[in-house]
Amino acid sequence: MNIGFVGVGIMGRPMAGHLQAAGHSLLLRRNRSPLPAELIEGGAEEVASLADLARRADVVITMLPDTPDVAEALFGADGIAAGLSAGKLVIDMSSIDPIATADFARKIADTGAAFLDAPVSGGETGAKAASLTIMVGGEAETFAEAKPLFELMGKNITHVGPAGSGQICKVANQIIVALNIEAVAEALLFASKAGADPEKVRTALLGGFASSRVLEVHGERMIKRTFDPGFRIELHQKDLGLALSGARALGISLPNTATAQALFSACQAHGGGAWDHSAMVKALEYLANHSLGE
């Protein structure tokens, strides 16, 4: 089918590539950066506007940084909504505000098109390996129709519930990931400061109940000081901001989420917004006056 893919950055580029490799035709719209050469060489076509992209596509997928970016792409001048009609499908795979997402779904329904929110987890590694976890909100029938596309990009694919549910699930995911990063960073920093080899401690812990994907991947990043993103701190800050604003609206407390956000903010203050989120360890290192790299 014809797929319009909006947002071919760190994550979107390999995701679109998997769809193209499976035989789907890509329609792309240039944003700030030139379109990826490998997608163009593979047959992707650049279109003049997002409205034109939507008119020609059977499915439109958006993979953008934040809620305002998605809103502008969907409903801005000559945006996606202007080219939609009955029978088309919009899938937003960005990580954005669940409340705004439910509103987007209603507005897209008014055009006659269907809408799914389908944020992902797994980072650049998962995007390249087509092993992303995909959390989907929307109508069950629409999810069933779109599932073959999701299976080209991910492995753990779950229909969570109605529109907005995928984004709620993603916020929950980001809380867990952030707190796991903090736990691993604190543990390895404690071990190092106490005089143990943090790499050997990490290896030992991988065989026990403390084992986790964060310990495996991000623990290694912390020790080897490989903080090129991955997933940028500034994007995880955005997600935790959604969690904390949602908590206020719900009248609940998320104290450890707030602590993780404060540590990310400390990294941001040191120029680390574009570091991988595993670099949260640097904020704890500042407090301890000790580095895992020592």
mmCIF file of C-alpha atoms in Angstrom, residues 11-292:
data_model
loop_
_atom_site.group_PDB
_atom_site.id
_atom_site.type_symbol
_atom_site.label_atom_id
_atom_site.label_comp_id
_atom_site.label_asym_id
_atom_site.label_seq_id
_atom_site.Cartn_x
_atom_site.Cartn_y
_atom_site.Cartn_z
ATOM 1 C CA MET A 11 13.603 6.277 15.077
ATOM 2 C CA GLY A 12 11.434 6.961 12.040
ATOM 3 C CA ARG A 13 14.121 6.310 9.455
ATOM 4 C CA PRO A 14 14.622 2.584 10.232
ATOM 5 C CA MET A 15 10.903 2.101 10.891
ATOM 6 C CA ALA A 16 10.054 3.502 7.460
ATOM 7 C CA GLY A 17 12.843 1.398 6.003
ATOM 8 C CA HIS A 18 11.260 -1.814 7.273
ATOM 9 C CA LEU A 19 7.950 -0.874 5.655
ATOM 10 C CA GLN A 20 9.717 -0.114 2.398
ATOM 11 C CA ALA A 21 11.673 -3.381 2.512
ATOM 12 C CA ALA A 22 8.370 -5.255 2.844
ATOM 13 C CA GLY A 23 7.176 -3.785 -0.463
ATOM 14 C CA HIS A 24 5.141 -0.778 0.661
ATOM 15 C CA SER A 25 5.547 2.501 -1.234
ATOM 16 C CA LEU A 26 6.684 5.469 0.856
ATOM 17 C CA LEU A 27 5.556 9.065 0.471
ATOM 18 C CA LEU A 28 7.736 11.536 2.388
ATOM 19 C CA ARG A 29 7.632 15.256 3.110
ATOM 20 C CA ARG A 30 10.869 17.097 3.839
ATOM 21 C CA ASN A 31 10.978 18.938 7.163
ATOM 22 C CA ARG A 32 14.173 20.555 8.509
ATOM 23 C CA SER A 33 16.672 18.009 7.195
ATOM 24 C CA PRO A 34 17.159 16.358 3.802
ATOM 25 C CA LEU A 35 15.268 13.106 3.392
ATOM 26 C CA PRO A 36 17.335 9.948 4.050
ATOM 27 C CA ALA A 37 19.172 8.958 0.887
ATOM 28 C CA GLU A 38 18.587 5.247 1.441
ATOM 29 C CA LEU A 39 14.798 5.715 1.479
ATOM 30 C CA ILE A 40 14.843 7.845 -1.681
ATOM 31 C CA GLU A 41 17.169 5.363 -3.398
ATOM 32 C CA GLY A 42 14.763 2.603 -2.346
ATOM 33 C CA GLY A 43 11.940 4.303 -4.237
ATOM 34 C CA ALA A 44 10.399 6.693 -1.706
ATOM 35 C CA GLU A 45 8.796 9.757 -3.260
ATOM 36 C CA GLU A 46 8.973 13.288 -1.893
ATOM 37 C CA VAL A 47 5.649 15.122 -1.990
ATOM 38 C CA ALA A 48 4.887 18.830 -2.002
ATOM 39 C CA SER A 49 2.779 19.066 1.158
ATOM 40 C CA LEU A 50 1.399 16.996 4.018
ATOM 41 C CA ALA A 51 -2.101 17.399 2.591
ATOM 42 C CA ASP A 52 -0.893 15.928 -0.715
ATOM 43 C CA LEU A 53 0.826 13.122 1.175
ATOM 44 C CA ALA A 54 -2.455 12.284 2.938
ATOM 45 C CA ARG A 55 -4.477 12.428 -0.296
ATOM 46 C CA ARG A 56 -2.198 9.886 -1.972
ATOM 47 C CA ALA A 57 -1.585 7.599 0.998
ATOM 48 C CA ASP A 58 -3.682 4.712 2.264
ATOM 49 C CA VAL A 59 -2.035 5.041 5.692
ATOM 50 C CA VAL A 60 -0.258 8.049 7.231
ATOM 51 C CA ILE A 61 2.239 7.418 10.032
ATOM 52 C CA THR A 62 3.629 10.230 12.174
ATOM 53 C CA MET A 63 6.787 9.825 14.301
ATOM 54 C CA LEU A 64 7.486 13.279 15.740
ATOM 55 C CA PRO A 65 9.137 14.675 18.889
ATOM 56 C CA ASP A 66 6.298 16.296 20.838
ATOM 57 C CA THR A 67 2.589 17.128 21.031
ATOM 58 C CA PRO A 68 2.822 20.517 19.226
ATOM 59 C CA ASP A 69 4.740 18.883 16.364
ATOM 60 C CA VAL A 70 1.997 16.304 15.872
ATOM 61 C CA ALA A 71 -0.747 18.936 16.156
ATOM 62 C CA GLU A 72 0.943 21.088 13.505
ATOM 63 C CA ALA A 73 1.477 18.147 11.147
ATOM 64 C CA LEU A 74 -2.123 17.004 11.484
ATOM 65 C CA PHE A 75 -4.032 20.280 11.607
ATOM 66 C CA GLY A 76 -1.678 23.037 10.426
ATOM 67 C CA ALA A 77 -2.103 24.857 7.141
ATOM 68 C CA ASP A 78 -2.135 22.320 4.294
ATOM 69 C CA GLY A 79 -1.648 19.598 6.937
ATOM 70 C CA ILE A 80 -2.527 15.922 6.975
ATOM 71 C CA ALA A 81 -6.179 16.413 7.962
ATOM 72 C CA ALA A 82 -6.772 18.500 4.821
ATOM 73 C CA GLY A 83 -6.009 15.466 2.665
ATOM 74 C CA LEU A 84 -7.916 12.811 4.593
ATOM 75 C CA SER A 85 -11.124 11.077 3.577
ATOM 76 C CA ALA A 86 -13.125 7.981 4.453
ATOM 77 C CA GLY A 87 -11.171 4.728 4.362
ATOM 78 C CA LYS A 88 -7.810 6.245 5.251
ATOM 79 C CA LEU A 89 -5.905 5.569 8.461
ATOM 80 C CA VAL A 90 -3.676 7.842 10.555
ATOM 81 C CA ILE A 91 -1.267 6.180 12.998
ATOM 82 C CA ASP A 92 0.601 8.445 15.397
ATOM 83 C CA MET A 93 3.660 6.589 16.728
ATOM 84 C CA SER A 94 5.064 9.626 18.555
ATOM 85 C CA SER A 95 5.135 9.825 22.362
ATOM 86 C CA ILE A 96 2.803 12.698 23.262
ATOM 87 C CA ASP A 97 0.079 13.915 25.627
ATOM 88 C CA PRO A 98 -2.717 11.306 26.085
ATOM 89 C CA ILE A 99 -5.415 13.982 26.542
ATOM 90 C CA ALA A 100 -4.404 15.777 23.351
ATOM 91 C CA THR A 101 -4.279 12.419 21.578
ATOM 92 C CA ALA A 102 -7.923 11.681 22.404
ATOM 93 C CA ASP A 103 -8.833 15.097 20.954
ATOM 94 C CA PHE A 104 -6.775 14.394 17.823
ATOM 95 C CA ALA A 105 -8.636 11.098 17.386
ATOM 96 C CA ARG A 106 -12.016 12.882 17.496
ATOM 97 C CA LYS A 107 -10.909 15.471 14.946
ATOM 98 C CA ILE A 108 -9.521 12.828 12.592
ATOM 99 C CA ALA A 109 -12.788 10.874 12.885
ATOM 100 C CA ASP A 110 -14.610 13.999 11.678
ATOM 101 C CA THR A 111 -12.731 13.688 8.359
ATOM 102 C CA GLY A 112 -14.005 10.128 7.898
ATOM 103 C CA ALA A 113 -10.573 8.597 8.492
ATOM 104 C CA ALA A 114 -9.597 6.250 11.335
ATOM 105 C CA PHE A 115 -6.951 6.974 13.985
ATOM 106 C CA LEU A 116 -4.635 4.918 16.177
ATOM 107 C CA ASP A 117 -2.129 6.128 18.732
ATOM 108 C CA ALA A 118 0.767 3.659 18.751
ATOM 109 C CA PRO A 119 3.810 4.929 20.665
ATOM 110 C CA VAL A 120 6.838 2.674 20.830
ATOM 111 C CA SER A 121 9.571 1.604 23.219
ATOM 112 C CA GLY A 122 12.930 0.116 22.361
ATOM 113 C CA GLY A 123 14.925 3.090 21.192
ATOM 114 C CA GLU A 124 17.095 3.295 18.123
ATOM 115 C CA THR A 125 18.302 -0.275 18.633
ATOM 116 C CA GLY A 126 14.751 -1.621 18.609
ATOM 117 C CA ALA A 127 13.809 0.506 15.627
ATOM 118 C CA LYS A 128 16.734 -0.836 13.609
ATOM 119 C CA ALA A 129 16.065 -4.442 14.647
ATOM 120 C CA ALA A 130 12.294 -4.181 14.081
ATOM 121 C CA SER A 131 11.859 -5.339 17.673
ATOM 122 C CA LEU A 132 9.999 -2.350 19.107
ATOM 123 C CA THR A 133 7.324 -2.680 21.747
ATOM 124 C CA ILE A 134 4.210 -1.009 20.333
ATOM 125 C CA MET A 135 1.331 0.144 22.584
ATOM 126 C CA VAL A 136 -1.845 0.898 20.651
ATOM 127 C CA GLY A 137 -4.963 2.887 21.425
ATOM 128 C CA GLY A 138 -8.042 3.008 19.185
ATOM 129 C CA GLU A 139 -10.816 0.792 17.862
ATOM 130 C CA ALA A 140 -10.114 -2.947 18.026
ATOM 131 C CA GLU A 141 -11.152 -3.453 14.395
ATOM 132 C CA THR A 142 -8.804 -0.702 13.208
ATOM 133 C CA PHE A 143 -5.979 -2.200 15.274
ATOM 134 C CA ALA A 144 -6.541 -5.600 13.646
ATOM 135 C CA GLU A 145 -6.301 -4.025 10.190
ATOM 136 C CA ALA A 146 -3.085 -2.197 11.061
ATOM 137 C CA LYS A 147 -1.386 -5.037 12.915
ATOM 138 C CA PRO A 148 0.465 -6.405 9.837
ATOM 139 C CA LEU A 149 2.189 -3.010 9.547
ATOM 140 C CA PHE A 150 3.091 -2.994 13.230
ATOM 141 C CA GLU A 151 4.556 -6.476 12.870
ATOM 142 C CA LEU A 152 7.058 -5.114 10.339
ATOM 143 C CA MET A 153 8.373 -2.675 12.959
ATOM 144 C CA GLY A 154 7.980 -4.431 16.301
ATOM 145 C CA LYS A 155 7.603 -7.657 18.247
ATOM 146 C CA ASN A 156 5.542 -6.987 21.376
ATOM 147 C CA ILE A 157 2.378 -5.399 19.998
ATOM 148 C CA THR A 158 -0.562 -4.774 22.348
ATOM 149 C CA HIS A 159 -3.961 -3.197 21.839
ATOM 150 C CA VAL A 160 -4.318 -1.382 25.171
ATOM 151 C CA GLY A 161 -7.762 0.192 24.762
ATOM 152 C CA PRO A 162 -9.564 3.200 23.235
ATOM 153 C CA ALA A 163 -7.893 6.269 21.750
ATOM 154 C CA GLY A 164 -5.257 7.698 24.078
ATOM 155 C CA SER A 165 -4.628 4.380 25.830
ATOM 156 C CA GLY A 166 -1.431 3.752 23.902
ATOM 157 C CA GLN A 167 -0.063 7.086 25.085
ATOM 158 C CA ILE A 168 -1.089 6.389 28.690
ATOM 159 C CA CYS A 169 0.803 3.094 28.473
ATOM 160 C CA LYS A 170 3.858 4.843 27.020
ATOM 161 C CA VAL A 171 3.923 7.368 29.867
ATOM 162 C CA ALA A 172 3.823 4.443 32.315
ATOM 163 C CA ASN A 173 6.671 2.834 30.369
ATOM 164 C CA GLN A 174 8.764 5.991 30.626
ATOM 165 C CA ILE A 175 8.240 6.171 34.381
ATOM 166 C CA ILE A 176 9.525 2.609 34.745
ATOM 167 C CA VAL A 177 12.508 3.166 32.443
ATOM 168 C CA ALA A 178 13.561 6.400 34.168
ATOM 169 C CA LEU A 179 13.358 4.860 37.628
ATOM 170 C CA ASN A 180 15.283 1.802 36.451
ATOM 171 C CA ILE A 181 18.016 4.046 35.028
ATOM 172 C CA GLU A 182 18.203 5.839 38.367
ATOM 173 C CA ALA A 183 18.371 2.545 40.281
ATOM 174 C CA VAL A 184 21.136 1.135 38.082
ATOM 175 C CA ALA A 185 23.098 4.391 38.237
ATOM 176 C CA GLU A 186 22.870 4.550 42.040
ATOM 177 C CA ALA A 187 23.854 0.896 42.434
ATOM 178 C CA LEU A 188 26.869 1.065 40.138
ATOM 179 C CA LEU A 189 27.980 4.377 41.619
ATOM 180 C CA PHE A 190 27.735 2.935 45.135
ATOM 181 C CA ALA A 191 29.752 -0.118 44.106
ATOM 182 C CA SER A 192 32.428 1.962 42.408
ATOM 183 C CA LYS A 193 32.777 4.445 45.273
ATOM 184 C CA ALA A 194 33.035 1.534 47.728
ATOM 185 C CA GLY A 195 35.966 0.130 45.757
ATOM 186 C CA ALA A 196 34.432 -2.630 43.624
ATOM 187 C CA ASP A 197 34.829 -2.912 39.851
ATOM 188 C CA PRO A 198 31.457 -1.658 38.482
ATOM 189 C CA GLU A 199 31.733 -3.823 35.348
ATOM 190 C CA LYS A 200 32.179 -6.985 37.428
ATOM 191 C CA VAL A 201 29.345 -5.913 39.721
ATOM 192 C CA ARG A 202 27.131 -5.406 36.666
ATOM 193 C CA THR A 203 28.054 -8.858 35.311
ATOM 194 C CA ALA A 204 27.222 -10.472 38.640
ATOM 195 C CA LEU A 205 23.887 -8.674 38.941
ATOM 196 C CA LEU A 206 22.839 -9.725 35.439
ATOM 197 C CA GLY A 207 22.599 -13.289 36.761
ATOM 198 C CA GLY A 208 20.254 -12.446 39.626
ATOM 199 C CA PHE A 209 16.884 -10.915 40.487
ATOM 200 C CA ALA A 210 18.246 -7.396 39.852
ATOM 201 C CA SER A 211 18.789 -8.209 36.194
ATOM 202 C CA SER A 212 17.039 -5.932 33.715
ATOM 203 C CA ARG A 213 17.358 -4.655 30.193
ATOM 204 C CA VAL A 214 18.387 -1.284 31.622
ATOM 205 C CA LEU A 215 21.186 -2.900 33.649
ATOM 206 C CA GLU A 216 22.298 -4.825 30.565
ATOM 207 C CA VAL A 217 22.292 -1.969 28.041
ATOM 208 C CA HIS A 218 22.455 1.279 29.990
ATOM 209 C CA GLY A 219 24.653 -0.101 32.747
ATOM 210 C CA GLU A 220 27.238 -0.821 30.074
ATOM 211 C CA ARG A 221 26.800 2.681 28.629
ATOM 212 C CA MET A 222 27.389 4.219 32.062
ATOM 213 C CA ILE A 223 30.603 2.255 32.591
ATOM 214 C CA LYS A 224 31.953 2.726 29.055
ATOM 215 C CA ARG A 225 30.806 6.395 28.916
ATOM 216 C CA THR A 226 28.984 5.908 25.606
ATOM 217 C CA PHE A 227 26.345 8.605 25.886
ATOM 218 C CA ASP A 228 25.551 9.258 22.223
ATOM 219 C CA PRO A 229 21.755 8.912 21.877
ATOM 220 C CA GLY A 230 19.822 6.367 21.731
ATOM 221 C CA PHE A 231 17.090 8.283 23.387
ATOM 222 C CA ARG A 232 17.848 11.850 24.333
ATOM 223 C CA ILE A 233 17.470 13.167 27.872
ATOM 224 C CA GLU A 234 15.384 16.101 26.592
ATOM 225 C CA LEU A 235 12.831 13.671 25.128
ATOM 226 C CA HIS A 236 12.648 11.616 28.322
ATOM 227 C CA GLN A 237 12.182 14.893 30.224
ATOM 228 C CA LYS A 238 9.228 15.631 27.973
ATOM 229 C CA ASP A 239 7.696 12.238 28.767
ATOM 230 C CA LEU A 240 8.187 12.594 32.522
ATOM 231 C CA GLY A 241 6.647 16.051 32.250
ATOM 232 C CA LEU A 242 3.537 14.362 30.855
ATOM 233 C CA ALA A 243 3.605 11.897 33.738
ATOM 234 C CA LEU A 244 3.891 14.607 36.389
ATOM 235 C CA SER A 245 1.268 16.882 34.848
ATOM 236 C CA GLY A 246 -1.035 13.876 34.550
ATOM 237 C CA ALA A 247 -0.385 13.004 38.194
ATOM 238 C CA ARG A 248 -1.374 16.525 39.248
ATOM 239 C CA ALA A 249 -4.591 16.276 37.242
ATOM 240 C CA LEU A 250 -5.354 12.894 38.837
ATOM 241 C CA GLY A 251 -4.502 14.091 42.336
ATOM 242 C CA ILE A 252 -1.773 11.510 42.903
ATOM 243 C CA SER A 253 1.890 11.692 43.899
ATOM 244 C CA LEU A 254 4.761 10.242 41.856
ATOM 245 C CA PRO A 255 7.708 11.113 44.130
ATOM 246 C CA ASN A 256 10.375 8.981 42.476
ATOM 247 C CA THR A 257 9.338 10.180 39.027
ATOM 248 C CA ALA A 258 9.841 13.728 40.265
ATOM 249 C CA THR A 259 13.324 12.798 41.514
ATOM 250 C CA ALA A 260 14.253 11.268 38.155
ATOM 251 C CA GLN A 261 13.035 14.412 36.407
ATOM 252 C CA ALA A 262 15.188 16.548 38.717
ATOM 253 C CA LEU A 263 18.253 14.448 37.844
ATOM 254 C CA PHE A 264 17.518 14.844 34.123
ATOM 255 C CA SER A 265 17.178 18.604 34.714
ATOM 256 C CA ALA A 266 20.605 18.645 36.376
ATOM 257 C CA CYS A 267 22.057 16.984 33.253
ATOM 258 C CA GLN A 268 20.249 19.521 31.082
ATOM 259 C CA ALA A 269 21.794 22.347 33.146
ATOM 260 C CA HIS A 270 25.228 20.930 32.290
ATOM 261 C CA GLY A 271 24.457 20.954 28.573
ATOM 262 C CA GLY A 272 23.280 17.360 28.434
ATOM 263 C CA GLY A 273 19.862 17.615 26.830
ATOM 264 C CA ALA A 274 21.131 15.692 23.805
ATOM 265 C CA TRP A 275 22.927 13.013 25.844
ATOM 266 C CA ASP A 276 21.475 9.523 25.967
ATOM 267 C CA HIS A 277 19.139 9.139 28.962
ATOM 268 C CA SER A 278 21.575 6.663 30.533
ATOM 269 C CA ALA A 279 23.722 9.753 31.222
ATOM 270 C CA MET A 280 21.429 10.468 34.184
ATOM 271 C CA VAL A 281 24.305 8.801 36.042
ATOM 272 C CA LYS A 282 26.311 11.994 35.513
ATOM 273 C CA ALA A 283 23.962 13.968 37.776
ATOM 274 C CA LEU A 284 24.500 11.417 40.547
ATOM 275 C CA GLU A 285 28.240 11.506 39.903
ATOM 276 C CA TYR A 286 28.223 15.269 40.430
ATOM 277 C CA LEU A 287 26.514 14.744 43.800
ATOM 278 C CA ALA A 288 28.963 12.003 44.792
ATOM 279 C CA ASN A 289 32.078 13.751 43.451
ATOM 280 C CA HIS A 290 32.945 10.387 41.900
ATOM 281 C CA SER A 291 32.716 9.023 38.364
ATOM 282 C CA LEU A 292 32.252 5.441 37.168
#
